[in-house]
Coordinates of C-alpha atoms in Angstrom, one line a residue:
M1 CA 19.3 -9.2 5.6
L2 CA 15.6 -8.4 5.1
K3 CA 14.9 -9.2 8.7
K4 CA 17.6 -6.8 9.8
L5 CA 16.1 -4.1 7.6
G6 CA 12.8 -4.6 9.3
T7 CA 14.2 -3.6 12.7
L8 CA 13.4 -0.2 14.3
K9 CA 17.1 0.7 14.4
I10 CA 17.2 0.5 10.6
K11 CA 13.6 1.5 9.7
F12 CA 13.5 4.7 11.7
P13 CA 16.6 6.3 10.2
L14 CA 15.6 5.2 6.6
I15 CA 12.1 6.6 7.0
S16 CA 13.5 9.8 8.5
F17 CA 16.1 10.1 5.8
F18 CA 13.6 9.7 2.9
T19 CA 11.1 12.0 4.6
Y20 CA 13.8 14.8 4.9
F21 CA 15.0 14.1 1.3
V22 CA 11.5 14.4 -0.1
L23 CA 10.8 17.5 2.0
V24 CA 14.0 19.2 0.7
G25 CA 13.1 18.1 -2.8
V26 CA 9.6 19.5 -2.6
L27 CA 10.8 22.8 -1.1
L28 CA 13.5 23.3 -3.7
S29 CA 11.2 22.4 -6.5
A30 CA 8.8 25.0 -5.2
C31 CA 11.7 27.5 -5.1
Y32 CA 12.6 26.7 -8.7
I33 CA 9.1 27.0 -9.9
R34 CA 8.8 30.4 -8.1
F35 CA 12.1 31.5 -9.6
S36 CA 10.9 30.5 -13.1
D37 CA 7.6 32.4 -12.6
N38 CA 9.4 35.5 -11.4
M39 CA 11.7 35.3 -14.3
I40 CA 8.8 35.1 -16.8
E41 CA 7.0 38.0 -15.0
T42 CA 10.1 40.1 -15.0
Y43 CA 10.8 39.6 -18.7
E44 CA 7.1 40.1 -19.5
E45 CA 7.2 43.5 -17.9
Y46 CA 10.5 44.2 -19.6
G47 CA 9.1 43.2 -23.0
K48 CA 6.0 45.4 -22.6
E49 CA 8.3 48.4 -21.9
I50 CA 10.4 47.6 -25.0
L51 CA 7.3 47.1 -27.2
N52 CA 5.7 50.4 -26.0
L53 CA 8.9 52.2 -27.0
A54 CA 9.3 50.4 -30.3
A55 CA 5.6 51.0 -31.2
E56 CA 6.2 54.8 -31.0
D57 CA 8.8 54.4 -33.8
I58 CA 6.2 52.8 -36.2
V59 CA 3.7 54.9 -38.2
I60 CA 0.9 52.5 -37.7
D61 CA -1.5 54.4 -40.0
H62 CA 0.9 53.7 -42.9
I63 CA 0.9 49.9 -42.4
P64 CA -1.8 49.4 -45.2
D65 CA 0.4 51.4 -47.5
Y66 CA 3.5 49.3 -46.7
L67 CA 1.6 46.1 -47.6
S68 CA 0.1 47.6 -50.8
G69 CA 3.5 48.8 -52.0
D70 CA 2.5 52.4 -52.1
Y71 CA 4.6 53.8 -49.3
D72 CA 7.4 56.3 -48.5
K73 CA 10.6 54.1 -48.7
D74 CA 12.7 56.6 -46.7
E75 CA 10.1 56.6 -43.9
Y76 CA 10.0 52.8 -43.8
E77 CA 13.8 52.4 -43.8
A78 CA 14.1 55.0 -41.1
T79 CA 11.7 52.9 -39.0
V80 CA 13.7 49.8 -39.7
R81 CA 16.9 51.5 -38.5
K82 CA 15.3 52.5 -35.3
L83 CA 14.0 49.0 -34.7
N84 CA 17.4 47.5 -35.4
L85 CA 18.8 49.3 -32.4
Y86 CA 16.7 47.4 -29.9
P87 CA 18.4 44.0 -30.1
R88 CA 21.7 45.7 -29.7
Y89 CA 21.0 47.9 -26.7
F90 CA 18.5 45.8 -24.7
D91 CA 19.8 42.7 -23.0
D92 CA 18.5 39.3 -24.0
V93 CA 16.3 40.6 -26.9
F94 CA 16.6 37.8 -29.5
Y95 CA 14.0 39.0 -32.1
L96 CA 11.9 42.1 -32.6
Y97 CA 9.4 41.9 -35.4
A98 CA 5.9 43.0 -36.5
Y99 CA 3.4 41.2 -38.8
Q100 CA -0.1 41.4 -40.0
L101 CA -2.3 38.4 -39.8
N102 CA -3.6 36.7 -43.0
G103 CA -7.1 35.5 -43.3
D104 CA -6.3 31.8 -42.9
G105 CA -5.3 32.3 -39.2
A106 CA -2.2 30.2 -39.7
N107 CA 0.1 32.6 -41.5
A108 CA 1.1 36.3 -41.3
T109 CA 2.9 38.8 -43.5
Y110 CA 6.0 40.5 -42.2
L111 CA 5.9 44.2 -41.6
F112 CA 9.3 44.7 -39.8
D113 CA 12.1 42.3 -38.7
A114 CA 14.9 43.9 -36.7
K115 CA 18.3 42.8 -37.7
V116 CA 20.1 40.5 -35.3
D117 CA 23.6 38.8 -35.4
H118 CA 22.2 35.3 -35.5
D119 CA 19.8 35.5 -38.5
D120 CA 19.0 37.4 -41.7
P121 CA 16.0 39.6 -41.3
M122 CA 12.8 38.9 -43.3
E123 CA 11.8 41.4 -45.9
L124 CA 8.6 43.4 -46.0
G125 CA 5.8 41.2 -47.3
G126 CA 7.5 37.9 -46.4
N127 CA 5.4 35.0 -45.2
Y128 CA 5.5 34.0 -41.5
E129 CA 4.0 30.7 -40.3
L130 CA 2.5 31.2 -36.8
E131 CA 3.6 28.9 -34.0
D132 CA 1.1 26.5 -32.5
D133 CA 0.8 28.4 -29.2
I134 CA 0.1 31.6 -31.1
K135 CA -2.5 29.9 -33.3
A136 CA -4.2 28.7 -30.1
Q137 CA -5.1 32.3 -29.4
I138 CA -6.9 32.9 -32.7
E139 CA -9.9 34.6 -30.9
K140 CA -7.6 37.3 -29.6
H141 CA -6.2 37.8 -33.1
G142 CA -9.5 38.8 -34.4
A143 CA -10.3 41.1 -31.5
G144 CA -6.9 42.8 -31.8
E145 CA -6.0 42.0 -28.2
S146 CA -2.6 41.4 -26.7
L147 CA -1.6 37.8 -26.9
D148 CA -0.7 35.8 -23.7
T149 CA 3.0 35.6 -23.0
V150 CA 4.3 32.2 -24.3
T151 CA 7.5 30.3 -23.6
D152 CA 8.9 27.5 -25.7
D153 CA 12.0 25.4 -26.2
T154 CA 13.1 26.0 -29.8
E155 CA 16.0 25.2 -32.0
W156 CA 17.4 28.7 -31.1
G157 CA 17.0 28.2 -27.3
Y158 CA 14.4 28.8 -24.6
L159 CA 12.4 31.8 -25.9
L160 CA 9.8 34.0 -24.3
T161 CA 7.5 35.9 -26.5
V162 CA 5.6 39.1 -25.6
S163 CA 3.2 40.9 -28.0
K164 CA 1.5 44.2 -28.4
P165 CA -1.4 44.9 -30.9
L166 CA -0.8 47.7 -33.3
L167 CA -3.8 50.0 -33.5
D168 CA -4.0 53.0 -35.9
S169 CA -5.3 56.4 -35.0
N170 CA -8.9 55.2 -35.6
G171 CA -8.5 52.2 -33.3
N172 CA -8.3 49.7 -36.2
F173 CA -6.2 46.7 -35.6
Q174 CA -3.2 46.5 -38.1
G175 CA -1.0 43.7 -36.7
Y176 CA 1.2 42.7 -33.9
L177 CA 4.6 43.9 -32.6
L178 CA 6.4 41.1 -30.9
V179 CA 9.7 40.7 -29.0
D180 CA 11.4 37.4 -28.2
F181 CA 13.8 37.0 -25.3
D182 CA 16.4 34.2 -25.2
L183 CA 16.2 33.0 -21.6
T184 CA 18.4 29.9 -22.1
R185 CA 21.2 31.4 -20.1
V186 CA 18.9 32.8 -17.3
R187 CA 17.1 29.4 -16.9
A188 CA 20.5 27.6 -16.8
A189 CA 21.7 30.0 -14.1
N190 CA 18.5 29.4 -12.1
R191 CA 18.9 25.6 -12.4
L192 CA 22.6 25.9 -11.3
F193 CA 21.6 28.0 -8.3
I194 CA 18.9 25.4 -7.3
F195 CA 21.4 22.6 -7.8
K196 CA 24.0 24.3 -5.6
L197 CA 21.4 25.2 -3.0
F198 CA 20.2 21.5 -3.0
G199 CA 23.8 20.3 -2.4
L200 CA 24.3 22.8 0.4
V201 CA 20.9 22.0 2.1
F202 CA 21.5 18.2 1.6
A203 CA 25.0 18.4 3.2
L204 CA 23.6 20.3 6.1
M205 CA 20.6 17.9 6.4
M206 CA 23.0 14.9 6.4
G207 CA 25.0 16.5 9.2
V208 CA 22.0 17.3 11.3
F209 CA 20.5 13.9 10.4
A210 CA 23.6 12.0 11.5
L211 CA 23.8 13.8 14.8
G212 CA 20.0 13.4 15.4
M213 CA 20.1 9.7 14.5
Q214 CA 23.1 9.1 16.8
A215 CA 21.1 10.7 19.7
V216 CA 18.0 8.7 18.8
A217 CA 20.0 5.5 18.5
V218 CA 21.6 6.0 22.0
R219 CA 18.5 7.1 23.7
I220 CA 15.7 5.3 21.9
T221 CA 16.2 2.7 19.2
T222 CA 19.2 0.8 20.7
P223 CA 17.4 0.3 24.1
I224 CA 14.2 -0.7 22.3
E225 CA 16.1 -3.2 20.1
K226 CA 17.8 -4.7 23.1
M227 CA 14.5 -5.2 24.8
Y228 CA 13.0 -6.6 21.6
L229 CA 15.8 -9.1 21.1
C230 CA 15.6 -10.1 24.8
L231 CA 11.8 -10.6 24.7
S232 CA 12.0 -12.6 21.4
K233 CA 14.0 -15.2 23.3
F234 CA 11.5 -15.5 26.2
K235 CA 10.1 -19.0 27.0
Y236 CA 7.2 -19.8 29.3
A237 CA 7.0 -23.5 29.4
T238 CA 8.6 -24.0 32.9
Y239 CA 9.3 -22.1 36.0
Q240 CA 13.1 -22.2 35.1
D241 CA 12.2 -20.5 31.8
R242 CA 10.6 -17.6 33.6
E243 CA 13.6 -17.3 35.9
E244 CA 15.8 -17.1 32.9
N245 CA 13.5 -14.4 31.4
L246 CA 13.9 -12.2 34.4
R247 CA 17.6 -12.7 34.6
S248 CA 18.2 -11.7 30.9
L249 CA 16.0 -8.6 31.4
K250 CA 18.0 -7.5 34.4
E251 CA 21.3 -8.0 32.5
L252 CA 20.2 -5.3 30.0
D253 CA 20.6 -2.6 32.7
I254 CA 19.0 0.1 30.6
H255 CA 19.3 3.7 31.7
S256 CA 17.7 6.0 29.1
N257 CA 15.1 8.8 28.8
H258 CA 12.0 8.8 30.9
E259 CA 9.7 6.9 28.5
I260 CA 12.1 4.1 27.6
Q261 CA 13.2 3.8 31.2
S262 CA 9.6 3.5 32.3
L263 CA 9.0 0.8 29.7
Y264 CA 12.0 -1.2 30.8
E265 CA 11.0 -1.0 34.4
A266 CA 7.5 -2.1 33.5
L267 CA 8.9 -5.1 31.7
L268 CA 11.0 -6.0 34.8
T269 CA 8.0 -5.6 37.1
S270 CA 5.9 -7.8 34.8
A271 CA 8.6 -10.5 34.6
E272 CA 8.9 -10.5 38.4
S273 CA 5.2 -10.6 38.9
N274 CA 4.9 -13.5 36.4
L275 CA 7.5 -15.4 38.3
R276 CA 6.0 -14.7 41.7
Y277 CA 2.6 -15.9 40.6
M278 CA 3.9 -19.0 38.8
D279 CA 4.1 -21.1 42.0
E280 CA 0.6 -20.1 43.0
Y281 CA -0.7 -21.0 39.5
R282 CA 0.9 -24.4 39.6
K283 CA -0.7 -25.2 43.0
V284 CA -4.1 -24.0 41.9
S285 CA -3.8 -25.7 38.5
E286 CA -3.0 -29.1 40.1
K287 CA -6.2 -28.8 42.1
L288 CA -8.3 -27.6 39.2
G289 CA -6.8 -30.0 36.7
A290 CA -8.7 -33.0 38.0
V291 CA -11.9 -30.9 38.3
N292 CA -11.5 -29.5 34.8
E293 CA -10.8 -32.9 33.3
K294 CA -14.0 -34.3 34.9
A295 CA -16.0 -31.2 33.7
H296 CA -14.8 -31.8 30.2
T297 CA -15.4 -35.6 30.1
D298 CA -18.6 -37.3 28.9
A299 CA -19.9 -39.4 31.7
L300 CA -21.2 -42.2 29.5
T301 CA -18.5 -42.7 26.9
G302 CA -15.4 -41.3 28.7
V303 CA -14.6 -39.1 25.7
R304 CA -14.5 -35.3 25.7
N305 CA -17.9 -33.5 26.0
K306 CA -19.4 -30.5 24.3
A307 CA -17.8 -28.0 26.7
A308 CA -14.4 -29.4 25.8
F309 CA -15.3 -29.1 22.1
E310 CA -16.3 -25.4 22.5
E311 CA -12.8 -24.7 24.0
M312 CA -11.1 -26.6 21.2
A313 CA -13.2 -24.6 18.7
M314 CA -11.7 -21.4 20.0
V315 CA -8.2 -22.8 19.6
L316 CA -8.9 -23.8 16.0
L317 CA -10.4 -20.4 15.3
G318 CA -7.1 -18.8 16.6
K319 CA -5.2 -21.1 14.2
M320 CA -7.3 -19.9 11.3
D321 CA -6.7 -16.3 12.3
H322 CA -2.9 -16.5 12.7
E323 CA -1.7 -19.3 10.4
K324 CA -1.7 -19.1 6.6
S325 CA -2.6 -22.7 5.9
P326 CA -3.8 -24.3 9.2
E327 CA -4.0 -28.1 9.2
I328 CA -7.6 -28.5 10.3
A329 CA -9.9 -31.3 9.4
V330 CA -13.0 -32.7 11.1
I331 CA -15.2 -35.8 10.8
M332 CA -18.8 -35.5 11.9
A333 CA -20.3 -38.7 13.2
D334 CA -23.9 -39.5 13.7
I335 CA -25.0 -42.9 15.1
N336 CA -27.5 -44.8 12.9
N337 CA -30.6 -46.5 14.3
L338 CA -30.1 -45.5 18.0
K339 CA -33.8 -44.9 18.4
C340 CA -34.5 -48.4 17.1
I341 CA -32.1 -50.0 19.6
N342 CA -33.6 -48.0 22.5
D343 CA -37.2 -48.8 21.4
K344 CA -36.6 -52.6 20.9
Y345 CA -34.0 -53.5 23.4
G346 CA -34.1 -50.7 26.0
H347 CA -31.9 -47.8 27.0
K348 CA -29.3 -49.9 28.6
A349 CA -28.7 -51.6 25.2
G350 CA -28.8 -48.1 23.6
D351 CA -26.0 -46.9 26.0
E352 CA -23.9 -50.0 25.2
Y353 CA -24.5 -49.2 21.5
I354 CA -23.3 -45.6 21.9
I355 CA -20.2 -46.7 23.9
G356 CA -19.4 -49.3 21.2
C357 CA -19.6 -46.9 18.3
C358 CA -17.5 -44.5 20.3
R359 CA -14.9 -47.2 21.0
V360 CA -14.6 -48.1 17.3
I361 CA -13.8 -44.5 16.5
S362 CA -11.3 -44.1 19.3
E363 CA -9.5 -47.3 18.4
M364 CA -9.2 -46.2 14.8
C365 CA -8.4 -42.5 15.3
T366 CA -5.5 -42.9 17.8
N367 CA -3.9 -39.5 17.2
S368 CA -7.1 -37.5 17.2
K369 CA -9.6 -36.1 19.8
L370 CA -13.2 -37.3 19.9
Y371 CA -16.0 -35.1 21.3
R372 CA -19.6 -36.1 22.1
I373 CA -21.6 -32.9 21.3
G374 CA -25.1 -34.6 21.4
G375 CA -26.9 -37.7 22.3
D376 CA -25.8 -39.5 19.1
E377 CA -23.5 -36.9 17.6
F378 CA -19.7 -36.9 17.7
V379 CA -17.0 -34.7 16.3
I380 CA -13.4 -36.0 15.5
I381 CA -10.7 -33.3 15.3
L382 CA -8.0 -35.0 13.2
A383 CA -4.4 -34.5 14.2
G384 CA -0.9 -35.9 13.5
D385 CA -0.9 -39.0 11.2
D386 CA -4.7 -39.1 11.3
Y387 CA -4.7 -35.6 9.6
K388 CA -2.0 -36.6 7.1
N389 CA -3.9 -39.8 6.2
R390 CA -7.3 -38.3 6.6
Q391 CA -8.9 -39.7 3.4
L392 CA -7.6 -43.2 4.0
L393 CA -8.7 -43.0 7.7
Y394 CA -12.1 -41.8 6.7
Q395 CA -12.6 -44.7 4.2
M396 CA -11.3 -47.3 6.7
L397 CA -13.6 -46.0 9.4
R398 CA -16.6 -46.2 7.0
S399 CA -15.6 -49.8 6.0
Q400 CA -15.3 -50.8 9.7
F401 CA -18.8 -49.6 10.5
I402 CA -20.2 -51.3 7.4
D403 CA -18.6 -54.6 8.3
L404 CA -19.9 -54.4 11.9
Y405 CA -23.4 -53.6 10.8
N406 CA -23.5 -56.5 8.3
D407 CA -22.1 -59.0 10.9
E408 CA -25.3 -60.9 11.8
T409 CA -23.5 -63.1 14.4
R410 CA -23.4 -60.1 16.8
E411 CA -26.2 -59.0 19.0
P412 CA -28.3 -56.1 17.4
W413 CA -26.9 -53.6 19.9
N414 CA -23.4 -54.7 19.0
R415 CA -23.8 -54.2 15.3
Y416 CA -22.4 -50.7 15.4
S417 CA -23.3 -48.2 12.6
T418 CA -22.4 -44.6 12.2
S419 CA -22.7 -42.1 9.3
L420 CA -19.6 -40.0 8.7
G421 CA -18.7 -36.8 7.0
L422 CA -15.2 -35.4 6.4
A423 CA -14.3 -31.8 5.7
E424 CA -11.1 -29.8 5.9
Y425 CA -10.0 -26.1 6.0
R426 CA -10.3 -24.0 2.8
S427 CA -8.8 -20.5 2.3
T428 CA -12.3 -19.1 1.8
D429 CA -13.5 -20.3 5.3
S430 CA -14.3 -17.4 7.7
G431 CA -14.6 -19.7 10.7
L432 CA -14.8 -23.2 12.0
S433 CA -18.6 -23.2 11.3
D434 CA -17.8 -23.3 7.6
I435 CA -15.8 -26.5 8.0
M436 CA -18.4 -28.0 10.3
K437 CA -21.2 -27.2 7.9
R438 CA -19.5 -29.1 5.0
A439 CA -18.7 -32.1 7.2
D440 CA -22.4 -32.1 8.4
E441 CA -23.7 -32.0 4.9
A442 CA -21.4 -34.9 3.9
M443 CA -22.5 -36.9 7.0
Y444 CA -26.2 -36.4 6.3
A445 CA -25.7 -37.4 2.7
E446 CA -24.2 -40.7 3.9
K447 CA -27.0 -41.1 6.4
A448 CA -29.6 -40.7 3.7
A449 CA -27.7 -43.3 1.6
F450 CA -27.7 -45.7 4.6
K451 CA -31.5 -45.3 5.1
E452 CA -32.1 -45.8 1.4
T453 CA -30.1 -49.0 1.5
Y454 CA -31.1 -50.5 4.9
G455 CA -34.2 -48.6 5.9
S456 CA -34.7 -46.6 9.1
Y457 CA -34.9 -49.8 11.3
R458 CA -33.1 -53.1 11.2

């Protein structure tokens, strides 16, 4: 199932769908935000007009008298009756009230509170605790400036508050006149409109998307998927494999838009060229095979030489790049006392000594490849059972060389001795050189131990 979801035929429609979905969501969210901003701006202007009208009904110069209790009651009640008309005749007015700030900055004293159906009005002199968003504008309170318009979800609904400072004839600040609008219904209407618009746009999007995906599937994704499935079954081991590759490609018989058609024809041309050159390659490779084998063989020992090892190193590096846990292990081998044999018994004996050490390794490491990379240096690339039993193989090889070295019945140049170092791939390795370095260090540690035990010469 997961493999199927990873195909272009499924991934392309899914990515396109979610892209369209997110785009529609972003656009409609932006529309909703803009509607909300316009709603607030409209009611803010509406509130300012109401406050300007209501402020004309208040004798601002008499506010200190109202609070002191020395005021004309008929005048005050006449003002109250005028203010009571605003919630009745102006749509969405929820509260209309005026207060004077107390010195603590957290409370105010009511001056007027227009009567509304949903609440009992506060009396003159009543205490009013300021909301947090009003308290936050404490600096404007002291300066007698208009407060910023605020919106808030309250127990009475979604309210918008607009204010106007009350200044007497001498320009002295006497309090605030405020109007609250209940925008619960308006906001709900905006949301419903956006929801319906989303449904309509989504339905249209799905229709266009379905038609578009059908066209894309017929012209693009289906032909590509056919070519992909065909290519995934290709084999290259034999000439017959390449013939089958070409036959399966021709059976697709794709006729699509220009780009896909060109890709298909390019694949056909490539498969035909591959098949055409296969015969020539086989002829040339047969001739070169013998030459290449000779070029990669050490003349003295008959094992692979340094050039062959460098080619193998590239193969191992490829495994490290493309496999999660490649099975790579090497043994570095350095022949002990070769100089001594050469000096005492001649180079012919030295060559026999090298060949003998090499033969011991080859007979023990039957599944692995042995490379001579220097005069007395060898590398074993472990494979198969040798890799699986690498620790045991390493110990057995060491023991074999120790036994041969200590066998005094043999001629000196037949008492073979080699220091060994084993290392294997780690996830932190960046290249084959890291593995080789650890094997080299282990080998030199063993060589140092050999010299400490037996000396540099026999």
